[in-house]
Short mmCIF file of C-alpha atoms in Angstrom, two decimals:
data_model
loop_
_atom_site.label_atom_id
_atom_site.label_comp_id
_atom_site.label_asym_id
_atom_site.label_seq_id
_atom_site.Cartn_x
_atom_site.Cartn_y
_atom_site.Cartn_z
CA UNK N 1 -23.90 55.31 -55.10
CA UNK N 2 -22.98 53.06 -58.10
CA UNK N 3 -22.38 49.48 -57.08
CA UNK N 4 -19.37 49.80 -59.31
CA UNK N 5 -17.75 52.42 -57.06
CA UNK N 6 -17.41 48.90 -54.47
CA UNK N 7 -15.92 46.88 -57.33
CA UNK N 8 -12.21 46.82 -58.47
CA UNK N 9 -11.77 47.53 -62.62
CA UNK N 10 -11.24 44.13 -63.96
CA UNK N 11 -8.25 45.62 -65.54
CA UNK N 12 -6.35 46.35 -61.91
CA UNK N 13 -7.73 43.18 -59.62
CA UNK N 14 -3.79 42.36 -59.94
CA UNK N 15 -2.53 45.48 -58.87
CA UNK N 16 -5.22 46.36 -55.89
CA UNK N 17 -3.56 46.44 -52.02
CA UNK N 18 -4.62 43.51 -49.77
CA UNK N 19 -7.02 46.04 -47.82
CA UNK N 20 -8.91 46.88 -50.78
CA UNK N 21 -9.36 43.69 -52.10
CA UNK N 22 -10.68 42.76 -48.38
CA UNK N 23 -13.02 45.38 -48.50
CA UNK N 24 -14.42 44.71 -51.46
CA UNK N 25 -15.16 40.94 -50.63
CA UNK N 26 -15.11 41.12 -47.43
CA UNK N 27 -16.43 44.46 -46.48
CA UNK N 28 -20.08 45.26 -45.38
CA UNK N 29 -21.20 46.83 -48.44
CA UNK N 30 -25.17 45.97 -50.28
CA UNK N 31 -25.14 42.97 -47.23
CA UNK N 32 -27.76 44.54 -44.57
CA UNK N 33 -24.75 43.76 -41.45
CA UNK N 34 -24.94 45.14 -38.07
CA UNK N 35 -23.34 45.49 -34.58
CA UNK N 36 -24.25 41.55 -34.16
CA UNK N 37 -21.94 40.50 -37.38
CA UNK N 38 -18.83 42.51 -36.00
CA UNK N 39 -16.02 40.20 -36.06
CA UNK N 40 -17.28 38.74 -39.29
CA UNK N 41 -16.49 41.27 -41.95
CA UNK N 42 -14.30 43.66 -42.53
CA UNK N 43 -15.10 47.01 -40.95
CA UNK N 44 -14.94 50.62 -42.20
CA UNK N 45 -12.84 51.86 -39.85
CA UNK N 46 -9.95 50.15 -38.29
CA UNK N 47 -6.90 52.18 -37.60
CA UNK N 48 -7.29 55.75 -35.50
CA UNK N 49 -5.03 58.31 -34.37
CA UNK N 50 -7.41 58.92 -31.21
CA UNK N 51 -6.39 58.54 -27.68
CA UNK N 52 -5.92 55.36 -25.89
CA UNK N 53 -9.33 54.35 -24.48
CA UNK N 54 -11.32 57.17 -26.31
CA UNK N 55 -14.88 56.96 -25.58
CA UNK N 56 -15.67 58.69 -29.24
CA UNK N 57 -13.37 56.00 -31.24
CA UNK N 58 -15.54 52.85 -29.55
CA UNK N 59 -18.98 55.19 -30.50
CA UNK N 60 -17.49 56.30 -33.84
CA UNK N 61 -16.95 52.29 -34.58
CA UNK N 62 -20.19 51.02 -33.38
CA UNK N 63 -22.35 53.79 -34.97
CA UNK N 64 -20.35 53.05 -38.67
CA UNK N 65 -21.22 49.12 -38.07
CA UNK N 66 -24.74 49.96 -37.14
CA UNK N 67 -25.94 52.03 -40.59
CA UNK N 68 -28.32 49.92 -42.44
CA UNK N 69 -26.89 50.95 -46.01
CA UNK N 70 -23.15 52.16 -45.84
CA UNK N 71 -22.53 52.43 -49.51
CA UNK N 72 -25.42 54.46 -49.77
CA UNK N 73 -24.33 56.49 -46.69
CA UNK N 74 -22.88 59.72 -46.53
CA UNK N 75 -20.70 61.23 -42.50
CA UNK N 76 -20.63 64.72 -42.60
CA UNK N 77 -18.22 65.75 -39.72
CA UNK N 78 -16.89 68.80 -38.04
CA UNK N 79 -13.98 70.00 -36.71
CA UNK N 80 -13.12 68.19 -33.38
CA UNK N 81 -11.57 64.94 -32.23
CA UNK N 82 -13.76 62.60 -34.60
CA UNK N 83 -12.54 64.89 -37.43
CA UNK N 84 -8.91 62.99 -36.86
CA UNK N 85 -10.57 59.77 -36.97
CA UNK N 86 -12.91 60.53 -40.02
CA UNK N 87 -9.87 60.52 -42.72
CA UNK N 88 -9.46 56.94 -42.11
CA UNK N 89 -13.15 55.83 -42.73
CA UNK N 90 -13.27 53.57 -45.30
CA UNK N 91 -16.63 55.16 -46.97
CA UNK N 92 -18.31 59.07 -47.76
CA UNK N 93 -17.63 61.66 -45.53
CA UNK N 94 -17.27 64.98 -45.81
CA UNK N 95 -15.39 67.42 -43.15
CA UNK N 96 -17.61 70.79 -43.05
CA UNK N 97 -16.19 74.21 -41.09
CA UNK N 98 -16.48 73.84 -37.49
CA UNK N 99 -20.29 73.74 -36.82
CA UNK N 100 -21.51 74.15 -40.26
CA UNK N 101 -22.12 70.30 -40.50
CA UNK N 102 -26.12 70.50 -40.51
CA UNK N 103 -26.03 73.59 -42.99
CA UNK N 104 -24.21 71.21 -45.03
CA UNK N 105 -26.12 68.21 -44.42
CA UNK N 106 -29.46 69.73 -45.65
CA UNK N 107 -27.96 70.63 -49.20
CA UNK N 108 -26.55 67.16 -49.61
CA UNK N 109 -29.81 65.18 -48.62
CA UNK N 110 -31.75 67.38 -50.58
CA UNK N 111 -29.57 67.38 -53.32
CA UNK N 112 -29.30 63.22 -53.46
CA UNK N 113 -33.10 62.96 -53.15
CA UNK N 114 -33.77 64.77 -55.91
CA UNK N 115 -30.41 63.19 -57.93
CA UNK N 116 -31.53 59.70 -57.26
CA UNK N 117 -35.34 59.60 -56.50
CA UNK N 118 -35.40 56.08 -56.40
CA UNK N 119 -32.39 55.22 -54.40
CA UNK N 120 -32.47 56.10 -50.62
CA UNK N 121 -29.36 57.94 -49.71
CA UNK N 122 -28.71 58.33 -45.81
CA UNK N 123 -26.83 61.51 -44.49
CA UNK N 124 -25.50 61.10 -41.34
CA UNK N 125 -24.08 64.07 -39.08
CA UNK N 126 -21.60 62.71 -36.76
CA UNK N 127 -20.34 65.37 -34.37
CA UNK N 128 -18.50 66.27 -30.91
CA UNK N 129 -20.71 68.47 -28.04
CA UNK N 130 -19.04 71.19 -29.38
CA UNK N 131 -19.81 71.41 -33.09
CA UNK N 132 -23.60 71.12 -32.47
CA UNK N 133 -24.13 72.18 -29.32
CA UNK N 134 -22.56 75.27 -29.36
CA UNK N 135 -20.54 76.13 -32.57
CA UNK N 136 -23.26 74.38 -34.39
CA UNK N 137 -26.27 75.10 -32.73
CA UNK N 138 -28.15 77.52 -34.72
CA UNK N 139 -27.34 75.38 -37.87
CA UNK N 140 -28.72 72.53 -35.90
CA UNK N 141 -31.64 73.77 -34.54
CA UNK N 142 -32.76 75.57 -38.38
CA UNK N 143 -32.04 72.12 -39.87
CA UNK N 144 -34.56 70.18 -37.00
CA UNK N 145 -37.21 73.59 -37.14
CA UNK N 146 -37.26 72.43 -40.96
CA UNK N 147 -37.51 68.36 -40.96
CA UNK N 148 -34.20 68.09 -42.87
CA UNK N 149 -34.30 64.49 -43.43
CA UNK N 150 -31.11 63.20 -42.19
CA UNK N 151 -29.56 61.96 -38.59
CA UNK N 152 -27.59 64.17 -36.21
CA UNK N 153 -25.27 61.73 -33.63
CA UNK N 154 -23.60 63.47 -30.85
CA UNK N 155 -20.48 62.27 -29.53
CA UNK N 156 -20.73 63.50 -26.16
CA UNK N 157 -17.31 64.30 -24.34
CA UNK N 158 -18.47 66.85 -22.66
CA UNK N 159 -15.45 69.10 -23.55
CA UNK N 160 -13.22 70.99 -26.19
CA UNK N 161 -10.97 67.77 -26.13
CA UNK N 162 -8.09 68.25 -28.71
CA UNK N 163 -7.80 71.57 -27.86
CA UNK N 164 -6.35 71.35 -24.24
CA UNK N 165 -10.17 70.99 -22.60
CA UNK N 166 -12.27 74.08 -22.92
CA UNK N 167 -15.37 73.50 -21.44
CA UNK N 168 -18.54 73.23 -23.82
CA UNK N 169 -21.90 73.70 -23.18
CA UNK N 170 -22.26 69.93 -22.73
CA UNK N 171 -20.21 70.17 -19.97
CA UNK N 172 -21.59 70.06 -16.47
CA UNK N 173 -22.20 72.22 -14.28
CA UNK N 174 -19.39 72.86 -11.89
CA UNK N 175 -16.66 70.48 -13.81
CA UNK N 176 -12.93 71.95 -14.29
CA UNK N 177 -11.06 71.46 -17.23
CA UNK N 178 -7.16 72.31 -18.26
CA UNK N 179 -8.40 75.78 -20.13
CA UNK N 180 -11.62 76.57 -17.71
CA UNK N 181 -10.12 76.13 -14.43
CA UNK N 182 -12.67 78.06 -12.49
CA UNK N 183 -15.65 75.16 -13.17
CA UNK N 184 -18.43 75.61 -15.37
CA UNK N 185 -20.57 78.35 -14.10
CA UNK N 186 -24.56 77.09 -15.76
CA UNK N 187 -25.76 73.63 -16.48
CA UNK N 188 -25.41 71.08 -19.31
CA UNK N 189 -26.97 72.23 -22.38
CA UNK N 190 -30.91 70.16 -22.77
CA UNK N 191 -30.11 68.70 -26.30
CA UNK N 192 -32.48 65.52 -25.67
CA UNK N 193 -35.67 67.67 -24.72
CA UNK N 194 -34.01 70.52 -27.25
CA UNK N 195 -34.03 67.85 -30.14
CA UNK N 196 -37.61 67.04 -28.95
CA UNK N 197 -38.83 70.20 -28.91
CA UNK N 198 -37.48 71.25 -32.15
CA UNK N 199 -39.75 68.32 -33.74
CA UNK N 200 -37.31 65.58 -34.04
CA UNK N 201 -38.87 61.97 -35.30
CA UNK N 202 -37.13 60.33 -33.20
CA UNK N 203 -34.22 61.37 -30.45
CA UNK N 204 -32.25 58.89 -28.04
CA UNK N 205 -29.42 59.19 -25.86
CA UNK N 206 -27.46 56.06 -24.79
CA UNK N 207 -24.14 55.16 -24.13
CA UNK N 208 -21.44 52.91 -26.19
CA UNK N 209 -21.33 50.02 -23.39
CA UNK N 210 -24.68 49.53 -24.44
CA UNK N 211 -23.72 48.28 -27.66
CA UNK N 212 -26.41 46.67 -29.03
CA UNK N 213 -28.95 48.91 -28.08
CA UNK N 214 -26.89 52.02 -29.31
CA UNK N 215 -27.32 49.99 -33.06
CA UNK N 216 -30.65 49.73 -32.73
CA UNK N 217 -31.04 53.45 -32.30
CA UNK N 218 -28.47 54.28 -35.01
CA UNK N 219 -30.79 51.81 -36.99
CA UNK N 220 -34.26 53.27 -36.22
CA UNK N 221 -32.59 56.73 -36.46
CA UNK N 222 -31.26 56.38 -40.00
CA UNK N 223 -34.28 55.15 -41.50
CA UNK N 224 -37.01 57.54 -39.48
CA UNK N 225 -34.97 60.50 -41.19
CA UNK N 226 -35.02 58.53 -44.23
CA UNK N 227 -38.87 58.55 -44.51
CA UNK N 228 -40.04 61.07 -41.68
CA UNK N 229 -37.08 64.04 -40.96
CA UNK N 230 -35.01 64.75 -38.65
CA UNK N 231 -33.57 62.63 -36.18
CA UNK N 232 -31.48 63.00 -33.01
CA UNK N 233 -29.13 60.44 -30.76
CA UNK N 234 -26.64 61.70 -28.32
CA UNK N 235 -23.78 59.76 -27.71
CA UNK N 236 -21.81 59.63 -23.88
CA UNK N 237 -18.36 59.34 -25.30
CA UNK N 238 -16.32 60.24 -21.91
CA UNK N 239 -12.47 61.74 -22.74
CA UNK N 240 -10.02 60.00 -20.31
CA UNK N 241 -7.25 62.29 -21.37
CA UNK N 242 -9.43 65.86 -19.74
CA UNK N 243 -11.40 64.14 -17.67
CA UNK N 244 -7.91 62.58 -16.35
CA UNK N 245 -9.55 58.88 -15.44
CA UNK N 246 -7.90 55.81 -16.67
CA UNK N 247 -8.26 54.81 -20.39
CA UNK N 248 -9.85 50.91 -18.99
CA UNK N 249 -12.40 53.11 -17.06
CA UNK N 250 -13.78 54.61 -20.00
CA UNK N 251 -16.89 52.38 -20.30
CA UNK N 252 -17.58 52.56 -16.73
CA UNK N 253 -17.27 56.62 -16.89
CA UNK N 254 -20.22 56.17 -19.51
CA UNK N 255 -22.34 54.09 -17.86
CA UNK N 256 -22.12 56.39 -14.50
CA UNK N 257 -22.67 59.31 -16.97
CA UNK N 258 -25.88 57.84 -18.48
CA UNK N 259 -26.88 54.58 -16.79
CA UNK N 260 -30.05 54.42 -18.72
CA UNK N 261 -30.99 55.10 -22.31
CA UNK N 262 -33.15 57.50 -23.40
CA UNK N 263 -35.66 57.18 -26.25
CA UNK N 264 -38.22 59.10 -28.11
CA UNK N 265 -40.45 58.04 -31.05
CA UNK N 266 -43.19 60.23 -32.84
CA UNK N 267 -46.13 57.80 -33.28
CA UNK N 268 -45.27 58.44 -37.29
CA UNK N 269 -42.14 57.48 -37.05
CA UNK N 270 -43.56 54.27 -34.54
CA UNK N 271 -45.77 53.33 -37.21
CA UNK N 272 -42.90 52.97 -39.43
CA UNK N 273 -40.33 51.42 -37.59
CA UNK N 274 -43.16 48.74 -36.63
CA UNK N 275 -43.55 47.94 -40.18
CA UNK N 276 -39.70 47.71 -40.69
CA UNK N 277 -39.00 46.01 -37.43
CA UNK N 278 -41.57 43.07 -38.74
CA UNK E 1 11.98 85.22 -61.35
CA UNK E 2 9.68 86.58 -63.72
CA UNK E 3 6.56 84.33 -63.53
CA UNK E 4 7.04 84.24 -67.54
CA UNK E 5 10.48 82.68 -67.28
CA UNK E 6 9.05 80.19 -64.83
CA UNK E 7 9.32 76.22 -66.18
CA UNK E 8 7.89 73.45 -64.79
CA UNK E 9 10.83 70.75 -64.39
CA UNK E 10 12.14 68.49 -62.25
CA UNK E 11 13.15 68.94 -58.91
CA UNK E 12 13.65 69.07 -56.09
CA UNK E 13 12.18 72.51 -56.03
CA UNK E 14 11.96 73.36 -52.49
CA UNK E 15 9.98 72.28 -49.32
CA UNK E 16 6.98 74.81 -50.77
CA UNK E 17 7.32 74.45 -54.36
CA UNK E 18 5.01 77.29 -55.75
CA UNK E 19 1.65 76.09 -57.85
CA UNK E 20 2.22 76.36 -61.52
CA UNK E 21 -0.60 78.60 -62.24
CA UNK E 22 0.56 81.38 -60.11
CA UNK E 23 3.82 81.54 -61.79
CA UNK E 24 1.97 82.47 -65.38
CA UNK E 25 1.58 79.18 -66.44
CA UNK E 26 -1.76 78.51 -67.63
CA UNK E 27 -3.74 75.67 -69.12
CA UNK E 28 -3.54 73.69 -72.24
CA UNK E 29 -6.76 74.69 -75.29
CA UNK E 30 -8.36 71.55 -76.66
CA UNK E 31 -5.92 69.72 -79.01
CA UNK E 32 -3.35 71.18 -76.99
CA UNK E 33 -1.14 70.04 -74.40
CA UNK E 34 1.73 71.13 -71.83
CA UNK E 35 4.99 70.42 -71.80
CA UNK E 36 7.38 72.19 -68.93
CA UNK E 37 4.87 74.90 -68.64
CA UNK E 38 5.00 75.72 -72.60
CA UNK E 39 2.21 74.90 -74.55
CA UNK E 40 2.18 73.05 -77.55
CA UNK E 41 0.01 70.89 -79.91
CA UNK E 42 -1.26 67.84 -78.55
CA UNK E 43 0.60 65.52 -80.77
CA UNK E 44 4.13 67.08 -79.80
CA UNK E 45 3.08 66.33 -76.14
CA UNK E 46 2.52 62.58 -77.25
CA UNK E 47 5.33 62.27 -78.74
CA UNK E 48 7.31 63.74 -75.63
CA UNK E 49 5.44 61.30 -73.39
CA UNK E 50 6.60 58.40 -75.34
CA UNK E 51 10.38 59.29 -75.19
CA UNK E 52 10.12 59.50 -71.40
CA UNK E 53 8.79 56.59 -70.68
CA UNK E 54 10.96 54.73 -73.37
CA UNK E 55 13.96 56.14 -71.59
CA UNK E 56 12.72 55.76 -68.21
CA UNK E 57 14.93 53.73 -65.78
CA UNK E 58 11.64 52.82 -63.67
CA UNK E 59 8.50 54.47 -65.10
CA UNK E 60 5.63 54.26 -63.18
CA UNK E 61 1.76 54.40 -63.66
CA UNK E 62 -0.06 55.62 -60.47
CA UNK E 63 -3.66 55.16 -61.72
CA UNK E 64 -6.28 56.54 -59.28
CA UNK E 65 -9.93 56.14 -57.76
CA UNK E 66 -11.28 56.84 -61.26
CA UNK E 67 -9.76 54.10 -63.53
CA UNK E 68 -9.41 51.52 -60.37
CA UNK E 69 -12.86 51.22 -59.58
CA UNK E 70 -15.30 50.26 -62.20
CA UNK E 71 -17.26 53.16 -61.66
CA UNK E 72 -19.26 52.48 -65.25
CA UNK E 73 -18.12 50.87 -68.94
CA UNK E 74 -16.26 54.33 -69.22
CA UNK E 75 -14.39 53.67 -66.62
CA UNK E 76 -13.49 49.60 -66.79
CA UNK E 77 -12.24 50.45 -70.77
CA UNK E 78 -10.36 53.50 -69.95
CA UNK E 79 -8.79 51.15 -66.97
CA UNK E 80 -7.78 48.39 -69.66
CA UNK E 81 -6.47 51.31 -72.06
CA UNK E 82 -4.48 52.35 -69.03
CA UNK E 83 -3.07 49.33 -68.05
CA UNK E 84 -2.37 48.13 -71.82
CA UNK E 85 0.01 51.56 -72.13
CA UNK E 86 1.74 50.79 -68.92
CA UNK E 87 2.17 47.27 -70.33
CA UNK E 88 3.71 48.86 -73.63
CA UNK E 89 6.40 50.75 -71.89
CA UNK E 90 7.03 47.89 -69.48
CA UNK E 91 6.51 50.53 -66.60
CA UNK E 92 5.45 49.57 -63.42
CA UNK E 93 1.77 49.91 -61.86
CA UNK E 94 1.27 51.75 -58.07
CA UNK E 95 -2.51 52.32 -57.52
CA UNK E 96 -3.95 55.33 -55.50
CA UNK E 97 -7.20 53.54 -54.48
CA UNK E 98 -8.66 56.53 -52.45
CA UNK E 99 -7.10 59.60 -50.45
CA UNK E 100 -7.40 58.17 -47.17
CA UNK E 101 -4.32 58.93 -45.07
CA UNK E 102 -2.77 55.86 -44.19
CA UNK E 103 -2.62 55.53 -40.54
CA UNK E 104 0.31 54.41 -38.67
CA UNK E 105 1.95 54.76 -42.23
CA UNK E 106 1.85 53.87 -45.80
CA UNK E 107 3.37 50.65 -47.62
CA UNK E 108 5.10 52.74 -50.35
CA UNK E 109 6.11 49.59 -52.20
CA UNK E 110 2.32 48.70 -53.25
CA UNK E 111 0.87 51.67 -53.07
CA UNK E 112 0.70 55.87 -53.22
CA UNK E 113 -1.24 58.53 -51.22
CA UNK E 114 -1.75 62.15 -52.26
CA UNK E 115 -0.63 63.71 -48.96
CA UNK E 116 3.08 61.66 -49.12
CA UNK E 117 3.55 60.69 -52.90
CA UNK E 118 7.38 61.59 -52.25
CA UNK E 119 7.40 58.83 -49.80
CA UNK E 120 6.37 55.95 -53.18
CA UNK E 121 8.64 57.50 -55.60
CA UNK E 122 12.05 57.85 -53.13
CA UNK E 123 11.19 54.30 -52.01
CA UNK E 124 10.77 52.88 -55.36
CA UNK E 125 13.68 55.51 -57.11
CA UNK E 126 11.21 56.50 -59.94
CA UNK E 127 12.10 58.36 -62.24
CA UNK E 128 9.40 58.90 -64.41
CA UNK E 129 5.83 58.55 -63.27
CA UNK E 130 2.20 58.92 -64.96
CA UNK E 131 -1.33 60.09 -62.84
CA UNK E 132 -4.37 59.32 -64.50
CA UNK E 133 -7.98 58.85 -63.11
CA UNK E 134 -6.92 60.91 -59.92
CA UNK E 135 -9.52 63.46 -59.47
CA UNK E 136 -7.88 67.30 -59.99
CA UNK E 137 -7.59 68.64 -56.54
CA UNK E 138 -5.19 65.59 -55.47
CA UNK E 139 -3.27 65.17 -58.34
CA UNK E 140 -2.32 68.59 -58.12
CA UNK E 141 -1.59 68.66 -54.89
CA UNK E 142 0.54 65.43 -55.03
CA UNK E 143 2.41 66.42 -58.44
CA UNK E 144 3.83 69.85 -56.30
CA UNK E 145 4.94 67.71 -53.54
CA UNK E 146 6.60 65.71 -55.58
CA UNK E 147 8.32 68.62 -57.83
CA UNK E 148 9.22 70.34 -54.61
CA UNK E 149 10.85 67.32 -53.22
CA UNK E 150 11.82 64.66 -55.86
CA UNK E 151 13.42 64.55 -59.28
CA UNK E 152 10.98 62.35 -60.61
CA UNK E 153 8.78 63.43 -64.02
CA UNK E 154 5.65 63.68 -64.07
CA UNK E 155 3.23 63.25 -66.33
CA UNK E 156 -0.75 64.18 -65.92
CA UNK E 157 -3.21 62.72 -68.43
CA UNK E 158 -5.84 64.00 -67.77
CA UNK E 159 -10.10 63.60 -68.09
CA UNK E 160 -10.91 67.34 -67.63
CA UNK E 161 -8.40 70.29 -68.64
CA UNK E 162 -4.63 69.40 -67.93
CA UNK E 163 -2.32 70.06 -64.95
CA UNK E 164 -0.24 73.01 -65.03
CA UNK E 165 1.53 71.48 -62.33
CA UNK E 166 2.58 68.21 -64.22
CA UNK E 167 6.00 68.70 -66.63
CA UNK E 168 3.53 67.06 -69.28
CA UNK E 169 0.24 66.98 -69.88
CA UNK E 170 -2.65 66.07 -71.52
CA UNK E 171 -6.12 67.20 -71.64
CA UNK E 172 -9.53 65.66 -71.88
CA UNK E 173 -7.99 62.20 -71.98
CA UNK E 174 -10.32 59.32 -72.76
CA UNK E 175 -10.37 56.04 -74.06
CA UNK E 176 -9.50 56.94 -77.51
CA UNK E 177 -6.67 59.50 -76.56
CA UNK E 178 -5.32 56.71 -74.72
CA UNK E 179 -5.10 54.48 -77.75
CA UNK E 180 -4.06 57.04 -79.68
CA UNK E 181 -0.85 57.60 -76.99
CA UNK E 182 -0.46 53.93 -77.32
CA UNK E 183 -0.35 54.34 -81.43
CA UNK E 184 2.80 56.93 -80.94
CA UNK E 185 4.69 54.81 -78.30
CA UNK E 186 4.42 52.20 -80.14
CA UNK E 187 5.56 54.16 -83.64
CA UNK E 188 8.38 55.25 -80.85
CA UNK E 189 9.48 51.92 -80.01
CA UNK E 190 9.87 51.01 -83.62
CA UNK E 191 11.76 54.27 -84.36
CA UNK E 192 14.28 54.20 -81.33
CA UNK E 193 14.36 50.16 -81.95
CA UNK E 194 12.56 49.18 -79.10
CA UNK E 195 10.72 45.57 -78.57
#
């Protein structure tokens, strides 16, 4: 994107709301922040319509303060809880039908690579369980088969959340939710060794109350698709309103869920990230 | 109603005020522009323009994503034109900085969203308000809410080929067509004995 796009016509500086004016000074654009400068700029998401004590609004807002480039970023979303919450983001992002997000995805990264061969341009799927694990999976799968060169992040609730709790196939075996009160019958789909499989670069799986280790990974993860292909990072994100815990357990539902992180890196994409870890 | 008897006026239409184009009313030719639905040569629609907005009780500019940001030199001069033809008509100046919706809710009084433009124009009672530089799919969708449920006029000038759904527009507006707009309101002013 144009720097310009970030800057307010001379002609309307008067006229400009507060927030705007904010996020243009203020805001993290062309300044290389991450999770360690929150509190010190002004972030691209602030307000949600989410739940109180949503696992997937605290992911949502660390992942967005963790990309490397946001005004050269584009979220493509899905249908699904963060698809409330994506309206509000104060950057690109594009809703897609439910689960067509990494069909999508592929034509836009391919598209900006060859529109603007000498400007990187990150895509960035951000998704529930159910938009690429099930709804989603095929497109998913085709896009990793074929080294699309752009990130998928799961946000992990392990459920159909705004829909009255269906059970995905993220959920685990055995769990009961509002609309699949019999318990889920097989086990919680593989999408770590899945993503590995399928020839991901690089695939982790952590959860938000590590913060600054889930920005790392949304770092590494960005710019390994950006050079090598397809990335993966699944996100615990727990749902206090299906799972029916408290909203101030949220964090500790997570870290029960998935106590330790997960990662893989292809030695290409090690080689890289030791060069731009340097 | 016969879709040819159908006119594009001021409301309030209805909760679901129907889209312009599937009543029969289709877009403006180059050198051409709308007014009400008809068509007619540009210059009339100019002319029209400036006698709304010189009678106006509160006009209002809502200038959008494409004139606010400085997207290129296009786009800072056809700002300046903008805001030098608001100046001219003394109307007022609401921005429509992006189509986020505004979450618990919106400030009408400083600024204007596509999915609630009702809500800017019933708290600031205009009358007569002007889009430019909002990209086509919102403006039209925000010029039928507010013709279903407002009788404020609107008034699309336009980059690409007019709004149907607008009482007046314009078509392939640029710098120059703005300064040539500015050129008749002023010729206006002096006729109707305006300062």
């Amino acid at each position: 994107m144009k720097k310009g796009i970030t800057t307010i016509s001379p002609a309307f500086e008067d006229i400009m709301p507060e927030e705007y004016r904010q996020l243009v000074a203020e805001g993290p654009f062309g300044k290389d922040l991450g999770l360690g400068d929150l509190g010190t700029f002004k972030e691209l998401i602030e307000e949600h319509p989410l739940c109180a004590g949503c696992g997937l609004a605290l992911g949502i807002r660390l992942i967005i303060a963790s990309l490397p480039a946001p005004e050269n970023t584009i979220v493509v979303g899905t249908t699904g809880c963060s698809a409330i919450l994506f309206p509000q983001l104060a950057m690109h992002n594009i809703h897609s039908l439910f689960g067509n997000q990494s069909a999508i995805a592929t034509g836009l990264s391919r598209a900006l690579r060859l529109r603007y061969p000498d400007q990187p341009k990150d895509v960035v799927v951000i998704a529930g369980d159910g938009g690429i694990g099930d709804i989603g999976f095929s497109f998913t799968m085709q896009a990793w088969f074929r080294n699309e060169k752009f990130t998928t992040i799961m946000l992990d609730n392990e459920g159909y959340s705004n829909t009255g709790g269906q059970e995905s196939g993220m959920t685990r075996q055995g769990i009961a939710l509002n609309m699949a009160p019999t318990g889920k019958k097989y086990p919680k789909l593989p999408m770590v060794e899945l993503a590995k499989t399928a020839g991901c670069a690089y695939v982790a799986a952590v959860n938000p109350s590590l913060a600054r280790r889930l920005g790392k990974m949304v770092r590494r993860a960005v710019l390994v698709a950006r050079e090598i292909g397809s990335t993966y990072i699944q996100v615990m994100v727990p749902c206090p309103t299906n799972y029916k815990f408290s909203p101030s357990e949220t964090l500790k539902q997570a870290k029960a869920l998935n106590p330790q992180p997960i990662e893989y890196i292809s030695a290409e994409a090690e080689q890289l990230l030791k060069e731009a870890e340097k | 109603m016969l879709s040819s008897e159908y006119r594009v006026v001021v409301g309030p239409e209805g909760y679901l005020a129907p889209a312009a184009a599937s009543m029969g009313i289709v877009l403006p030719e180059p050198g051409e522009g709308l007014i009400e639905g008809v068509i007619v040569p540009e210059r009339e629609a100019m002319h029209k323009i400036a006698e709304k907005l010189l009678t106006a009780k509160n006009p209002t500019f809502f200038p959008g994503p494409l004139v606010l940001w400085a997207w290129n030199d296009k786009a800072i001069a056809k700002a300046q034109a903008v805001k030098a033809l608001a100046e001219a008509v003394g109307a007022h100046i609401i921005p429509m900085p992006d189509y986020r919706p505004k979450y618990p809710m919106i400030n009408p009084q400083i600024e204007i969203n596509p999915n609630h433009p009702n809500l800017t124009i019933w708290h600031n009672d205009i009358d007569v308000c002007v889009f430019v530089g909002v990209h086509c799919h919102y403006a039209n969708l925000a010029l039928k809410i507010i013709r279903g449920g407002t009788d404020c006029y609107t008034i699309a000038l336009c980059g690409e080929f007019g709004h149907e759904d607008a009482m007046i527009t314009l078509r392939d507006v640029n710098t120059a067509k703005l300064c040539t707009l500015l050129e008749v309101i002023e010729e206006a002013k002096i006729e109707v004995g305006v300062r």
